[in-house]
Each structure stands twice: as structure tokens, then as C-alpha cells.
Amino acid sequence: MLSFLARRLGLLIPTFLGVTLLTFALIRLIPGDPVEVMMGERRLDPQAHAEAMHRLGLDRPLHEQYLSYLGQLARGDLGQSLRTHESVWSEFASLFPATVELAGAALLLASVLGLLAGVVAALKRGTPLDHGTMGLALTGYSMPIFWWALILIMFFSVQLGWTPVSGRLDLLYDVEPVTGFMLIDTLLSDERGAFLDALRHLILPAIVLGTIPLAVIARMTRSAMLEVLREDYLRAARARGLSPARLVFVHALRNALVPVLTVFGLQVGSLLSGAVLTETLFSWPGIGKWLIEAIGARDYPVVQNGILLIAALVVLVNVVVDILYGLANPRIRHRQ
Amino acid sequence: MNTPAPLAAEPAWPSPLREFCRAFARNRGALAALLLLALLVVCALLAPWLAPFDPAVQHRDFLLAPPAWLEGGEMRFPLGTDELGRDLLSRLIHGARLSLLIGLASVALSLAPGVLLGLCAGFFPRLLGPSIMRLMDVMLALPALLLAVAVVAVLGPGLLNTVLAIAIVSLPAYVRLTRAAVLGEIHRDYVTAARLAGAGRLRLMFVAVLPNCLAPLIVQATLGFSAAILDAAALGFLGLGVQPPTPEWGSMLASARDYIERAWWVVTLPGLAILGSVLAINLLGDGLRDALDPKLKNPD
């Protein structure tokens, strides 16, 4: 197990160095004057321009610039936003819980409904119920989620007036940000009804973001269940007279979960892609919206190191999933 | 003199193509998808003749006219008009042309280098292979849409850059798939036989091994095609893709956002066009997978 861990973590180093190389190159590939790009200032006089070049280290050879960028990162210095002059790290840290809350709710929805749909479809294989569920799953998988969001807003928010259109909480409520997770903060505060309001704000974005993972999980669960249901040990369990519910949920589903777990890891990247769109649409103050706005405003320090932080996040989650997977399945752990 | 008895007729093996067609035709969903796709291709090819109007012409007297079957609808504009009085049907038809073009171009632009890199990664396992795969790991560490957005931030928005961004984003999938397929084939007897017969490395790569890796690649290219349409629409929706007034489905939705309360057709129809074409292509991909590659088939 230790050597598996070491091998898996060892692979992280080149990946992470590669990502820094990418974000380092990104900002230098942008056409235009690098001082203007980095400082966000235009038409400086030549003197000030040269000074800025020197201060930013842009007059040094590229490999030195890259090494000093790495040094900066190692010291935890991610630069400052050009717009707010706050450090990129503190902006990220304050917005990150909103994204985690949204993604967590989406993933919860997706896994509960997806597992259920997959199990039902597998058990009722070949029936109209199976075909219908899988047809819906393929539709969900093909969904342009930014359009799906507009449709849901049009129906539930505009027509029925059930849910708010944007944000995380009504301005009416004054809630102290303790954890950054609105559902928890509203429970901690003594504002009445704030928790329900936060929930109403969360539900539509979570449905939108959860749609594609839901479809993927349903499809994966169905095929994994169909594999498992053919195995001898299930026939043996049935012969021992176990109740069908116990058979399905304890014996079959547990083993079918192993491939489904991988999907979780693979979904983190697409979940964050989806978060970019979902947050933009629902004015959800998370890191996806933050990055898109930074790109629109040419706030390059935020773009550069925001992308770096997200890449680090994706890589870490994938490692954690890999390790869990290795724990669950010895065959993976010992593979070279 | 006795003539040798005629040999028993060889058993008639169905040709691979016919076998594929038969397997594919059993899948009714895939056939329906093929029909829908054919309609889309016809729309794309004949857009200037099929569309009743020029997609950019603004009919200033008919802003946000509802579809023809609704009260206040005009027969001239079967699906209504948008906020600038442009005929929605014409814009949707021209949008099909754009979406298919982006899909085709970005699949071609990522399939060719992806297969090449994957072949190299499989055939040179010492130094080149691992370096290629680490590079792909780096690209996979970035969420696809975010990487595409970053590429567009460098290159600037527009049709060509959208295609490039999507091609770059989908590269790792082809590389990994090709490499995995190559590693599965390279120790087979037929490859060894070809090598012993004196086939050079290039011949081994492209003539011996590549044709046997095609099935998963075809399936992945189909999925890549639908993903490209979705990504292009998402970029357009974020204002980073094809720029208005070009009738791109995603950017049509972006401008429709403001009319969500009074003109459902400008919100609903472009999205239905995206969903319909992506769904058709994915159905086709499922059908292709089942027919081409029994190993990948969902048991059912």
C-alpha cells in the first residue's frame, strides 16, 4: 500500500510542475505588452515602463523568471487581483466554500438519484421502465446545462415564482459568515427562515449542475449492476434465501459501487466546468464566476493563479479517489 | 478416372461491414438518430436555400414576433423572430451549419495529432511515451471548459479560435485511447510476424497496428463531435466563442437571456436545437459502440 501511495504521489510532481509551466506560459502568450498585461496599466511613459519591467522581473531571462515564479508559489504568494488589490489566495479562499456547497449539493443529488435510477433500470432490464430511464439519462448526458438553467428559471422562478433567480441568500437576512457554507451559517445564526431561504436559492443551481453527473452515474450503475448480477456469489446468496432487498442493496450494489467510484473522480473536472456555467447563470458567488469575470476584465494574476489553484484541486481529488479505489480493490494497488 | 469430389462450399462468413450494418440496424434509437442527423446535415449544406431569410436581416416592424401558430404570429416567420426582428428559423438553420462545422473541424484537428501522439507514446515506451503522457496529465488537470476559456483568453474570441480551443481540450482523450489500444495490440503475434517479416517501424505503426485500434477511436470521435458542439455553444453563451451577429446557437441563447419573461421561443428553440443534435450524435455513438466493439458493449 505504501509503495502504491508513493508511486501515485510521485506522479503528482511532474503534473503539478507542468501546470505551473502552463500558467507561466499563458500570461506570456497573451498578445500585447507584458507590463500592460500584468499591471493592467496602459500607455506608461518609457521610464516608468522600464521600471515596471524591472520590478516585475520581466527583463530577466525566461528560465530565471520561471524559477522566481516557482519560488513565489512555494512561499504561498499568488499575487494580487488588479481590480480589488486583494490577494488572489484570500479571494479564492472566501469564494471557494460557495462552490463546494453547490458542487456538494449537486453531487449528492446526482449520486442518490443516479444510483437509484441505475439499480432500478438494471433490475427491470429490457422493460419500458429501463428504456425510459436510460433514454432520460442519455438526454441528461447531452444537456447543454446553460440552456437547462434558463428553462428551469423560466418555469420555476418566472412562471411559478417558487425559487429565487440568483444569489445565495435574500438581502433581507443578515447572516454572519462563519464557515462560508450558507446552509450551515444560516442554521448557526438566529435569523428565522434564513435556512429555508438558503435552501431555496441552492436547489435550482444544484439540479442544473447535478444533471450530467446524474446521467453518468445512472448509466455506470446500470452496467456495473448488470455485470454483478451475473456473478456466482449472487446466485449463492439468493440460494441461501436472502431477501431481495438485502441481495440488491447490500451484496450487489456494494460491489457495483467500485466502478462508480471512479466516475466520481472523473466528474470533478466536468463538475468544475459545469460550475463555471452554473455560477455565471445564477450569479452564484463561487470560483467559476470569479474566473470568468477575471477573464472578462483581463485580471491576469487572478486568471493565472486561479487556474493553478483549480488544477491543483482537480489533481488532488483524483489522487484521493485513486487511493480510495486502491484501498477498495487490491488488484489496482499491486499493478505496476 | 474419378474427379475429386467438389470441396464443400466454404462457410459463408458475413463480411465485417455487413455484420456491422446488421448489428447497427437492430438498434432503433441509433437509426432514428441517423435520420435526425441526416436532416441536420441537409440543413447545414443547403442553409442559404432552405432558410426563408438572410439570418442577419432585421425586420424592424416585427421585434420578438411569436411563432406562427400563436396569437400575433406571422406566417412569414414560422418560429417567430428575435429581439432584433431576425427570423429565428433562418438563424437556427444557419446555426446548424456553424455547429456541424465547428464539430467536424475540431474533431479532425484533435483526432489527427492525438492518434499520432498516442501511436508514438505506445511505440516508444522509454522516454517519448512517458513524456507525452505526463503532458496529457497536465492538460487533464484543467477542467475542459476552463482550459478552453483560457485558450480563448490568449487567442481572442472567434470561430477559428473556438475550434482550436476545443481541439486542444479534446486532445488527451484521443492520445490516451490510442496508446491504450496500441499497448493492447503491440505484443500480438501478427505484429511480431510483421516485424520479423522486416516491416519498418512506420509500417508497423500505421499499417499493422493502427487499423486494429480504430473501433474505440471511431466511438470516441463521435462523442468528441457532440462534446465539441456543446463546448462551442457554452463558449458562445459566455460571449467567448463565435461573435454576434453570426447565428451560433450558444450565442443566440446568451442574448435571449434578457427576454426570458416575455419571449419563450427565443430561449427555448436554440437550446432544443443544441440538445437535439447532441442527443442524436450521442445515440449514434452508443449504437456505433455496440456494433463496432462488443467488448465495450453494455450488457443488455
XYZ file of C-alpha atoms in Angstrom:
636
model
C 0.000 0.000 0.000
C 2.822 2.389 0.877
C 4.569 1.881 -2.426
C 1.257 2.403 -4.231
C 0.834 5.660 -2.338
C 4.381 6.748 -3.081
C 4.009 5.918 -6.760
C 0.731 7.772 -7.027
C 2.010 10.832 -5.172
C 5.246 10.778 -7.173
C 3.230 11.240 -10.351
C 1.853 14.450 -8.848
C 5.132 16.327 -9.015
C 5.619 16.362 -12.799
C 1.920 17.071 -13.312
C 1.977 19.989 -10.959
C 5.205 21.391 -12.414
C 3.625 21.068 -15.856
C 0.607 23.059 -14.716
C 2.834 25.849 -13.377
C 4.656 25.876 -16.705
C 1.304 26.203 -18.424
C 0.070 29.100 -16.286
C 3.509 30.727 -16.565
C 3.372 30.475 -20.353
C -0.282 31.502 -20.539
C 0.313 35.005 -19.328
C 3.326 35.487 -21.626
C 1.494 34.202 -24.688
C -1.205 36.821 -24.446
C -0.585 39.252 -27.276
C 0.317 42.758 -26.203
C 2.730 44.412 -23.836
C 3.525 42.262 -20.777
C 3.612 45.244 -18.421
C 0.156 46.274 -19.538
C -0.993 42.692 -19.142
C 0.474 42.255 -15.663
C -0.156 45.710 -14.270
C -3.373 46.466 -16.072
C -1.958 49.910 -16.903
C -1.832 51.391 -20.351
C 0.424 53.968 -22.006
C 3.045 54.311 -19.303
C 5.915 56.673 -20.152
C 9.117 54.788 -21.174
C 10.838 55.453 -17.853
C 8.026 54.036 -15.747
C 7.637 51.211 -18.236
C 11.275 50.173 -17.848
C 10.968 50.389 -14.076
C 7.885 48.204 -14.109
C 9.678 45.707 -16.370
C 12.500 45.577 -13.858
C 10.258 45.392 -10.809
C 8.255 42.527 -12.285
C 11.480 40.812 -13.317
C 10.404 40.793 -16.940
C 13.848 41.950 -18.114
C 15.460 38.752 -16.862
C 15.877 35.567 -18.954
C 12.782 33.348 -19.149
C 14.181 30.468 -17.098
C 15.032 32.855 -14.250
C 11.557 34.320 -14.433
C 10.062 30.826 -14.231
C 12.235 29.878 -11.271
C 11.278 33.021 -9.400
C 7.606 32.305 -10.212
C 8.062 28.851 -8.651
C 9.760 30.472 -5.663
C 6.829 32.822 -5.276
C 4.391 29.915 -5.385
C 6.471 27.996 -2.858
C 6.205 30.954 -0.487
C 2.450 30.876 -0.979
C 2.416 34.214 -2.792
C -0.220 34.033 -5.514
C -0.161 37.715 -6.430
C -2.838 40.380 -6.246
C -6.006 40.989 -8.165
C -5.716 44.013 -10.455
C -9.282 45.031 -9.742
C -9.611 44.686 -5.981
C -5.908 44.671 -4.973
C -6.724 41.806 -2.658
C -4.500 38.768 -2.665
C -5.605 36.067 -5.085
C -5.422 33.494 -2.335
C -7.778 35.334 0.037
C -10.286 35.934 -2.763
C -10.143 32.261 -3.680
C -10.470 31.171 -0.062
C -13.529 33.345 0.517
C -15.340 32.166 -2.629
C -14.354 28.525 -2.527
C -16.910 27.374 0.093
C -19.737 28.621 -2.146
C -18.518 26.400 -4.973
C -18.034 23.443 -2.640
C -21.551 23.886 -1.269
C -23.034 23.999 -4.768
C -20.943 21.105 -6.090
C -21.590 19.056 -2.970
C -25.340 19.513 -3.243
C -25.196 18.667 -6.946
C -23.143 15.545 -6.347
C -25.400 14.411 -3.507
C -28.460 14.798 -5.721
C -26.702 13.081 -8.609
C -25.475 10.110 -6.622
C -28.720 9.412 -4.751
C -30.948 9.679 -7.830
C -28.340 8.222 -10.169
C -27.743 5.107 -8.065
C -31.465 4.620 -7.636
C -32.173 5.005 -11.367
C -29.279 2.728 -12.293
C -30.348 -0.011 -9.881
C -33.983 0.145 -10.984
C -33.030 0.068 -14.664
C -30.737 -2.911 -14.111
C -33.348 -4.859 -12.156
C -36.083 -4.104 -14.704
C -33.754 -4.671 -17.628
C -35.392 -4.698 -21.040
C -38.699 -3.264 -19.794
C -40.108 0.111 -20.859
C -39.015 1.420 -17.444
C -35.403 0.522 -18.257
C -35.572 2.060 -21.726
C -37.280 5.171 -20.414
C -34.766 5.689 -17.613
C -31.811 5.184 -19.924
C -33.358 7.458 -22.552
C -33.708 10.157 -19.920
C -30.141 9.509 -18.786
C -28.817 9.957 -22.320
C -30.853 13.155 -22.647
C -29.373 14.443 -19.395
C -25.927 13.481 -20.586
C -26.462 15.506 -23.788
C -27.893 18.531 -21.982
C -26.493 21.996 -22.651
C -26.718 22.922 -18.980
C -26.716 26.689 -19.532
C -29.936 26.234 -21.525
C -31.348 23.800 -18.952
C -30.770 26.504 -16.323
C -32.657 29.070 -18.408
C -35.581 26.666 -18.868
C -35.753 25.896 -15.138
C -35.548 29.591 -14.260
C -38.250 30.378 -16.813
C -40.564 27.742 -15.356
C -39.896 27.656 -11.615
C -38.755 31.206 -10.951
C -40.594 33.326 -13.507
C -43.817 31.368 -14.093
C -44.393 29.769 -10.695
C -42.319 32.117 -8.542
C -41.172 29.225 -6.356
C -37.449 29.859 -6.319
C -35.274 32.960 -6.444
C -33.357 33.680 -9.633
C -29.901 34.430 -8.320
C -27.532 34.609 -5.382
C -27.216 32.511 -2.243
C -29.444 34.337 0.235
C -32.038 37.075 0.249
C -30.734 40.517 1.219
C -33.336 40.550 3.972
C -31.241 38.273 6.104
C -28.068 39.280 7.828
C -26.019 36.185 8.392
C -22.547 36.099 9.863
C -20.190 34.141 7.565
C -18.699 31.588 9.947
C -17.948 28.579 7.784
C -18.717 30.101 4.382
C -21.286 27.366 3.819
C -24.612 29.171 3.673
C -26.656 26.185 4.828
C -24.557 25.887 7.988
C -24.184 29.625 8.614
C -27.924 30.202 8.424
C -28.516 27.401 10.919
C -25.959 28.947 13.276
C -27.499 32.397 13.017
C -30.699 33.312 14.803
C -32.393 34.660 11.660
C -35.721 32.911 11.238
C -36.372 31.368 7.848
C -32.873 32.062 6.619
C -32.040 28.380 6.311
C -35.081 27.686 4.126
C -34.227 30.714 2.021
C -30.680 29.456 1.504
C -32.076 26.077 0.538
C -34.446 27.662 -1.993
C -31.523 29.515 -3.514
C -29.484 26.328 -3.712
C -31.977 23.934 -5.250
C -32.107 25.091 -8.898
C -28.341 25.552 -9.340
C -27.773 22.155 -7.725
C -30.239 20.499 -10.113
C -28.573 22.179 -13.092
C -25.053 21.247 -12.030
C -26.090 17.746 -10.992
C -27.818 16.797 -14.236
C -24.822 15.494 -16.186
C -23.210 13.632 -13.240
C -26.636 12.147 -12.508
C -26.880 10.794 -16.039
C -23.326 9.440 -15.973
C -23.817 7.762 -12.603
C -27.132 6.221 -13.678
C -25.556 4.764 -16.811
C -22.492 3.485 -14.956
C -24.528 1.992 -12.117
C -26.780 0.149 -14.530
C -23.962 -1.523 -16.409
C -21.997 -2.257 -13.243
C -25.112 -3.796 -11.643
C -25.764 -5.935 -14.717
C -22.200 -7.254 -14.502
C -22.504 -8.034 -10.806
C -25.953 -9.598 -11.008
C -24.496 -12.354 -13.204
C -21.852 -13.356 -10.688
C -21.950 -16.695 -8.916
C -21.797 -15.276 -5.433
C -25.101 -13.532 -6.002
C -26.709 -16.746 -7.129
C -25.296 -18.350 -3.993
C -26.696 -15.567 -1.848
C -30.076 -15.949 -3.496
C -29.942 -19.685 -2.893
C -29.302 -19.038 0.781
C -32.647 -17.288 0.856
C -31.601 -13.685 1.397
C -34.343 -11.156 0.949
C -34.327 -9.428 -2.441
C -33.754 -6.007 -0.868
C -30.736 -7.227 1.070
C -29.480 -9.015 -2.024
C -29.654 -5.903 -4.172
C -28.602 -3.188 -1.797
C -26.050 -4.980 0.353
C -24.498 -7.599 -1.876
C -24.875 -6.345 -5.432
C -24.769 -2.566 -5.058
C -21.723 -2.629 -2.830
C -19.672 -4.337 -5.479
C -21.200 -2.314 -8.266
C -20.075 0.819 -6.449
C -16.411 0.208 -7.205
C -16.519 1.320 -10.856
C -18.978 4.061 -9.940
C -16.388 5.467 -7.563
C -14.025 6.134 -10.480
C -16.709 8.181 -12.146
C -16.676 10.452 -9.121
C -13.027 11.233 -9.713
C -13.573 11.785 -13.407
C -16.548 14.006 -12.712
C -14.658 16.529 -10.598
C -13.201 18.199 -13.670
C -16.500 18.348 -15.506
C -18.249 19.410 -12.305
C -15.956 22.440 -12.150
C -16.545 23.117 -15.866
C -20.247 22.998 -15.123
C -19.777 25.215 -12.079
C -18.337 27.920 -14.346
C -21.589 27.993 -16.321
C -23.964 27.420 -13.420
C -22.419 30.091 -11.221
C -22.421 32.605 -14.071
C -26.096 31.942 -14.713
C -27.316 32.055 -11.137
C -24.909 34.816 -10.007
C -23.577 32.304 -7.519
C -20.521 33.894 -5.892
C -18.100 30.991 -6.395
C -14.763 30.458 -8.088
C -16.227 29.682 -11.521
C -17.950 33.039 -11.809
C -14.881 34.715 -10.309
C -12.603 33.294 -13.018
C -14.922 34.126 -15.897
C -15.236 37.697 -14.626
C -11.466 37.913 -14.235
C -11.000 36.793 -17.828
C -13.555 39.340 -18.991
C -11.782 42.103 -17.046
C -8.298 40.895 -18.153
C -7.355 40.483 -14.492
C -4.462 38.200 -15.385
C -2.968 37.489 -11.938
C -6.362 36.096 -10.928
C -6.696 34.130 -14.183
C -3.191 32.708 -13.922
C -3.186 31.580 -10.330
C -6.908 30.844 -10.150
C -6.407 28.286 -12.900
C -3.419 26.946 -10.998
C -5.480 26.521 -7.818
C -8.276 24.751 -9.666
C -5.830 22.424 -11.399
C -4.272 21.597 -8.031
C -7.742 20.850 -6.708
C -8.631 18.518 -9.586
C -5.316 16.686 -9.309
C -5.684 16.251 -5.543
C -9.247 14.962 -5.742
C -8.208 12.477 -8.399
C -5.374 11.235 -6.190
C -7.743 10.818 -3.265
C -10.170 8.877 -5.460
C -7.320 6.732 -6.769
C -6.200 5.961 -3.246
C -9.748 5.073 -2.163
C -10.008 2.907 -5.234
C -6.736 1.210 -4.381
C -7.990 0.588 -0.840
C -11.170 -0.969 -2.190
C -9.528 -3.073 -4.851
C -6.179 -4.830 -4.226
C -5.791 -5.597 -7.930
C -5.275 -1.896 -8.663
C -2.966 -1.390 -5.718
C -0.471 -4.019 -6.848
C -0.500 -3.223 -10.552
C 2.741 -1.791 -11.811
C -10.945 -41.633 -63.916
C -12.598 -40.160 -60.927
C -12.650 -36.468 -60.476
C -12.130 -35.337 -56.912
C -15.385 -34.584 -55.242
C -16.002 -30.871 -55.197
C -14.944 -29.365 -51.933
C -17.678 -28.490 -49.575
C -18.518 -24.857 -50.079
C -16.698 -22.680 -47.619
C -18.918 -21.481 -44.830
C -20.084 -18.011 -45.812
C -18.677 -15.664 -43.219
C -20.522 -12.377 -43.313
C -18.223 -9.546 -44.298
C -17.276 -7.289 -41.375
C -19.109 -4.418 -42.989
C -22.323 -6.375 -43.391
C -22.049 -7.667 -39.848
C -21.621 -4.125 -38.617
C -24.632 -2.906 -40.614
C -26.800 -5.695 -39.279
C -25.777 -5.036 -35.682
C -26.290 -1.324 -36.143
C -29.694 -1.662 -37.820
C -31.003 -3.636 -34.830
C -30.560 -0.527 -32.729
C -33.672 1.540 -33.414
C -32.504 4.508 -31.365
C -29.331 4.779 -33.410
C -31.310 4.611 -36.659
C -33.597 7.419 -35.529
C -30.516 9.404 -34.548
C -29.057 8.820 -38.002
C -32.221 10.231 -39.591
C -32.161 13.330 -37.388
C -28.512 13.810 -38.163
C -29.158 13.485 -41.889
C -31.761 16.253 -41.557
C -29.207 18.388 -39.766
C -26.598 17.803 -42.448
C -29.109 18.729 -45.159
C -29.917 21.930 -43.236
C -26.231 22.722 -42.935
C -25.400 22.042 -46.571
C -28.418 23.807 -48.069
C -28.779 26.571 -45.469
C -28.814 29.520 -47.895
C -31.563 27.895 -49.993
C -33.624 26.392 -47.161
C -33.692 29.420 -44.896
C -36.539 31.792 -45.786
C -34.490 34.892 -44.897
C -30.943 36.091 -44.592
C -30.118 35.308 -40.916
C -28.731 38.806 -40.359
C -31.603 40.805 -41.871
C -33.558 42.710 -39.220
C -37.294 43.173 -39.691
C -37.688 46.213 -37.510
C -41.501 46.059 -37.531
C -41.531 42.543 -36.126
C -39.432 42.546 -32.964
C -39.947 39.378 -30.883
C -42.837 38.193 -33.059
C -44.158 34.892 -31.645
C -44.173 31.648 -33.681
C -46.800 31.412 -36.443
C -49.196 29.146 -34.541
C -49.544 31.561 -31.639
C -51.748 34.615 -31.448
C -49.973 37.521 -33.094
C -47.712 35.171 -35.043
C -46.819 35.873 -38.662
C -46.859 33.184 -41.335
C -43.670 34.720 -42.728
C -41.794 33.867 -39.550
C -42.765 30.242 -38.732
C -40.733 30.145 -35.487
C -41.017 33.842 -34.677
C -38.329 36.499 -34.561
C -35.691 37.552 -32.037
C -35.146 40.850 -30.257
C -33.798 42.479 -33.417
C -36.553 41.124 -35.641
C -34.406 38.463 -37.261
C -36.156 35.317 -38.454
C -35.494 32.581 -35.882
C -35.935 29.657 -38.293
C -33.342 31.089 -40.670
C -30.912 31.656 -37.818
C -31.401 28.120 -36.497
C -30.795 26.629 -39.949
C -27.634 28.664 -40.418
C -26.622 27.765 -36.858
C -26.706 24.074 -37.798
C -24.108 24.827 -40.443
C -21.869 26.525 -37.891
C -22.239 23.869 -35.192
C -21.517 20.982 -37.545
C -18.573 22.850 -38.998
C -17.097 23.519 -35.551
C -17.701 19.895 -34.558
C -16.110 18.429 -37.673
C -13.157 20.799 -37.704
C -12.299 20.376 -34.041
C -12.609 16.580 -34.181
C -10.330 16.475 -37.227
C -7.870 18.872 -35.622
C -7.600 16.850 -32.433
C -8.003 13.320 -33.864
C -5.007 13.503 -36.217
C -2.398 14.794 -33.745
C -3.998 12.770 -30.949
C -3.643 9.487 -32.847
C -0.096 10.376 -33.879
C 0.939 11.200 -30.307
C -0.828 8.106 -28.999
C 0.964 5.867 -31.509
C 4.285 7.423 -30.542
C 3.507 7.012 -26.837
C 2.724 3.341 -27.399
C 5.684 2.571 -29.654
C 8.364 4.448 -27.709
C 7.752 3.419 -24.099
C 11.114 4.583 -22.748
C 11.339 8.331 -22.979
C 8.896 9.768 -25.502
C 5.890 7.799 -24.235
C 6.033 8.875 -20.593
C 6.755 12.489 -21.522
C 3.722 12.597 -23.809
C 1.536 11.034 -21.132
C 2.706 13.477 -18.435
C 1.867 16.332 -20.775
C -1.619 14.877 -21.207
C -1.943 14.595 -17.416
C -1.273 18.326 -17.193
C -3.984 19.062 -19.742
C -6.402 16.750 -17.952
C -5.777 18.578 -14.682
C -7.649 21.566 -16.066
C -11.421 21.376 -16.394
C -12.185 21.273 -20.131
C -14.301 24.402 -20.322
C -11.826 26.355 -18.212
C -8.915 25.273 -20.410
C -10.922 26.287 -23.467
C -11.701 29.631 -21.846
C -8.008 30.114 -21.060
C -7.067 29.299 -24.652
C -9.629 31.798 -25.890
C -8.283 34.355 -23.415
C -4.903 34.003 -25.092
C -6.051 33.760 -28.688
C -9.083 36.020 -28.531
C -12.675 35.002 -29.314
C -13.888 33.956 -32.756
C -14.798 30.962 -34.890
C -11.284 29.729 -35.631
C -10.087 30.123 -32.053
C -13.166 28.312 -30.757
C -12.272 25.378 -32.977
C -8.645 25.487 -31.848
C -9.567 25.704 -28.167
C -11.913 22.731 -28.406
C -9.376 20.731 -30.402
C -6.705 21.339 -27.764
C -9.081 20.435 -24.938
C -10.108 17.120 -26.506
C -6.592 16.029 -27.440
C -5.792 13.992 -24.275
C -8.741 11.641 -24.756
C -7.515 10.552 -28.194
C -3.911 10.218 -27.060
C -4.784 8.042 -24.078
C -7.198 5.901 -26.051
C -4.769 5.316 -28.928
C -1.934 4.495 -26.561
C -4.064 2.024 -24.611
C -5.184 0.344 -27.845
C -1.598 0.205 -29.155
C -0.345 -1.353 -25.922
C -3.064 -3.973 -26.250
C -2.071 -4.861 -29.808
C 1.691 -4.481 -29.863
C 2.521 -7.883 -28.364
C 0.101 -9.809 -30.548
C 1.521 -12.441 -32.855
C 0.574 -10.639 -36.031
C 2.660 -7.630 -35.017
C 5.639 -9.846 -34.195
C 5.152 -11.618 -37.519
C 5.114 -8.306 -39.372
C 8.234 -7.223 -37.547
C 10.034 -10.486 -38.350
C 9.000 -10.104 -41.971
C 11.009 -6.909 -41.942
C 8.327 -4.268 -41.633
C 9.786 -0.923 -40.614
C 8.580 0.975 -37.589
C 6.364 3.313 -39.599
C 4.785 0.387 -41.416
C 4.201 -1.368 -38.099
C 2.600 1.744 -36.644
C 0.317 2.760 -39.455
C -0.313 -0.406 -41.485
C -0.194 -3.186 -38.914
C -1.389 -1.717 -35.619
C -3.442 1.411 -36.339
C -6.274 -0.272 -38.279
C -6.851 -2.564 -35.323
C -7.193 0.360 -32.949
C -9.842 2.148 -34.963
C -13.036 0.901 -33.275
C -12.664 2.752 -29.961
C -11.327 5.778 -31.827
C -14.401 5.997 -34.030
C -16.628 5.852 -30.961
C -14.548 8.492 -29.175
C -14.600 10.736 -32.256
C -18.408 10.561 -32.265
C -18.542 11.528 -28.600
C -15.934 14.223 -29.254
C -18.138 15.594 -32.002
C -21.101 16.070 -29.674
C -18.879 17.409 -26.897
C -17.456 19.933 -29.356
C -20.934 21.190 -30.222
C -21.740 21.554 -26.513
C -18.452 23.289 -25.714
C -18.755 25.655 -28.661
C -22.252 26.578 -27.543
C -21.044 27.078 -23.963
C -18.221 29.344 -25.147
C -20.669 31.240 -27.338
C -23.018 31.569 -24.385
C -20.220 33.013 -22.239
C -19.509 35.516 -25.008
C -16.113 33.948 -25.693
C -16.983 31.920 -28.780
C -18.307 32.872 -32.170
C -19.254 36.532 -32.003
C -22.664 38.007 -32.815
C -24.318 38.634 -35.222
C -23.162 35.237 -36.516
C -26.089 32.887 -35.815
C -24.395 30.479 -33.404
C -26.798 28.533 -31.178
C -24.950 29.257 -27.933
C -24.543 32.982 -28.524
C -28.213 33.179 -29.594
C -29.093 31.924 -26.113
C -26.816 34.462 -24.473
C -28.733 37.353 -25.990
C -32.065 35.622 -25.331
C -31.489 35.676 -21.567
C -32.979 39.137 -21.209
C -36.287 38.107 -22.778
C -36.916 35.123 -20.547
C -40.089 36.685 -19.163
C -41.832 37.535 -22.406
C -40.474 35.526 -25.328
C -40.068 31.833 -24.501
C -39.334 30.942 -28.115
C -36.022 32.793 -28.321
C -34.927 30.961 -25.159
C -36.323 27.513 -25.923
C -35.662 26.896 -29.597
C -31.878 27.365 -29.902
C -31.397 25.131 -26.856
C -33.660 22.462 -28.349
C -31.520 22.578 -31.474
C -28.366 22.017 -29.409
C -29.944 19.289 -27.275
C -31.425 17.537 -30.331
C -28.204 17.396 -32.283
C -26.044 16.417 -29.311
C -28.541 13.734 -28.298
C -28.656 12.363 -31.849
C -24.888 12.164 -32.058
C -24.606 10.509 -28.639
C -27.276 7.950 -29.590
C -25.309 7.282 -32.741
C -22.161 6.907 -30.643
C -23.868 4.347 -28.383
C -25.052 2.454 -31.455
C -21.602 2.535 -33.031
C -20.013 1.329 -29.825
C -22.354 -1.611 -29.533
C -21.946 -2.544 -33.194
C -18.198 -1.985 -33.516
C -16.826 -3.079 -30.234
C -18.570 -5.913 -28.427
C -16.037 -5.599 -25.610
C -17.360 -2.176 -24.692
C -20.978 -3.155 -25.084
C -23.302 -2.514 -22.210
C -24.732 -5.867 -21.240
C -28.420 -5.816 -22.061
